[in-house]
Amino acid sequence: MISARITPSEHLDENVVTVMDEIGISLDEQFPKPLADDVVQAADVVITMSCGDTCPIYPGKRYEDWTISDPAALDLEGIRSVRDALRTRVMELADGLVTLP
C-alpha cells in the first residue's frame, strides 16, 4: 500500500501520528509523498479522496473515491473516527481482493 497526495504537505500531522501509534502503527519512518504517475499505473486499485479532476486517470484501473473528513480540521477524537472508518474500508477492500485458487 502506498499513500500519496497530488500536493503533499511539508510534514505529517502530529495528531495523525499519535492516533496511528495508539493502534501500533508507527509513522516514524514515513513522510508526505507526491503522487507519481508510475505509482498509479502500477496499482491494482486507486483510492481517491475527493481529488476530482486533479487525480491521474488510467483506463483499466479500478478507482474508488472515499469521502472522509480532513484530519487537519479535527481534534484527536475526530481523527480516531476517521482512522477507524478508513481501517474498516481498507479491510473490506482487502477482503474483496482476496482470490481463492
Short mmCIF file of C-alpha atoms in Angstrom, two decimals:
data_model
loop_
_atom_site.label_atom_id
_atom_site.label_comp_id
_atom_site.label_asym_id
_atom_site.label_seq_id
_atom_site.Cartn_x
_atom_site.Cartn_y
_atom_site.Cartn_z
CA MET A 1 0.00 0.00 0.00
CA ILE A 2 1.28 3.44 -0.91
CA SER A 3 -0.11 6.73 0.35
CA ALA A 4 0.49 9.94 -1.58
CA ARG A 5 -1.06 13.31 -2.41
CA ILE A 6 -1.15 15.48 -5.50
CA THR A 7 0.28 18.29 -3.35
CA PRO A 8 1.79 16.78 -0.19
CA SER A 9 2.21 18.83 2.96
CA GLU A 10 5.63 19.51 4.42
CA HIS A 11 5.23 17.12 7.37
CA LEU A 12 2.86 14.58 8.85
CA ASP A 13 0.15 15.89 11.16
CA GLU A 14 1.28 15.21 14.75
CA ASN A 15 -2.23 14.21 15.82
CA VAL A 16 -2.46 11.67 12.99
CA VAL A 17 0.89 10.23 14.07
CA THR A 18 -0.44 9.99 17.64
CA VAL A 19 -3.68 8.15 16.77
CA MET A 20 -1.90 5.73 14.46
CA ASP A 21 0.64 4.98 17.19
CA GLU A 22 -2.28 4.15 19.50
CA ILE A 23 -3.08 1.11 17.35
CA GLY A 24 0.54 0.06 16.92
CA ILE A 25 1.23 1.68 13.56
CA SER A 26 4.39 3.75 13.70
CA LEU A 27 4.74 6.55 11.17
CA ASP A 28 8.26 7.42 12.35
CA GLU A 29 9.82 6.44 9.02
CA GLN A 30 7.03 7.97 6.91
CA PHE A 31 6.89 11.34 5.18
CA PRO A 32 4.45 13.11 2.83
CA LYS A 33 4.91 11.84 -0.72
CA PRO A 34 3.83 13.30 -4.06
CA LEU A 35 1.56 11.17 -6.22
CA ALA A 36 3.57 9.89 -9.17
CA ASP A 37 2.06 8.61 -12.42
CA ASP A 38 4.10 5.39 -12.28
CA VAL A 39 2.62 4.57 -8.87
CA VAL A 40 -0.92 4.94 -10.20
CA GLN A 41 -0.08 2.92 -13.31
CA ALA A 42 1.30 0.08 -11.17
CA ALA A 43 -1.66 0.00 -8.77
CA ASP A 44 -4.44 -2.59 -8.85
CA VAL A 45 -6.84 -0.26 -7.04
CA VAL A 46 -6.58 3.51 -6.73
CA ILE A 47 -8.37 5.11 -3.79
CA THR A 48 -9.01 8.81 -4.18
CA MET A 49 -10.31 11.15 -1.53
CA SER A 50 -12.17 13.90 -3.32
CA CYS A 51 -9.35 14.94 -5.63
CA GLY A 52 -11.69 15.41 -8.60
CA ASP A 53 -10.04 16.16 -11.92
CA THR A 54 -6.56 16.53 -10.39
CA CYS A 55 -6.08 12.77 -9.96
CA PRO A 56 -4.49 10.89 -12.86
CA ILE A 57 -6.97 8.51 -14.51
CA TYR A 58 -5.80 5.48 -16.47
CA PRO A 59 -8.12 3.15 -18.39
CA GLY A 60 -8.49 -0.31 -16.91
CA LYS A 61 -7.73 0.74 -13.34
CA ARG A 62 -10.24 0.28 -10.54
CA TYR A 63 -10.96 3.60 -8.85
CA GLU A 64 -12.88 4.25 -5.65
CA ASP A 65 -13.48 7.69 -4.18
CA TRP A 66 -13.74 7.71 -0.41
CA THR A 67 -15.16 10.84 1.17
CA ILE A 68 -13.60 11.50 4.57
CA SER A 69 -13.17 14.48 6.85
CA ASP A 70 -9.85 16.28 6.67
CA PRO A 71 -7.92 15.22 9.79
CA ALA A 72 -6.19 18.62 9.89
CA ALA A 73 -9.52 20.17 10.88
CA LEU A 74 -10.30 17.60 13.61
CA ASP A 75 -9.43 17.01 17.24
CA LEU A 76 -7.95 13.69 18.39
CA GLU A 77 -11.35 12.03 18.79
CA GLY A 78 -12.37 13.10 15.28
CA ILE A 79 -9.11 11.77 13.86
CA ARG A 80 -9.71 8.47 15.66
CA SER A 81 -13.11 8.24 13.97
CA VAL A 82 -11.52 8.85 10.55
CA ARG A 83 -8.79 6.29 11.30
CA ASP A 84 -11.34 3.67 12.32
CA ALA A 85 -13.57 4.34 9.30
CA LEU A 86 -10.59 4.04 6.96
CA ARG A 87 -9.43 0.86 8.68
CA THR A 88 -12.87 -0.68 8.07
CA ARG A 89 -12.87 0.36 4.42
CA VAL A 90 -9.35 -0.97 3.86
CA MET A 91 -10.24 -4.30 5.44
CA GLU A 92 -13.39 -4.58 3.30
CA LEU A 93 -11.39 -3.72 0.19
CA ALA A 94 -8.70 -6.28 1.07
CA ASP A 95 -11.33 -8.96 1.67
CA GLY A 96 -12.77 -8.25 -1.77
CA LEU A 97 -9.37 -8.56 -3.42
CA VAL A 98 -8.57 -11.98 -2.00
CA THR A 99 -8.93 -14.70 -4.61
CA LEU A 100 -9.00 -18.38 -3.88
CA PRO A 101 -7.00 -20.84 -6.04
#
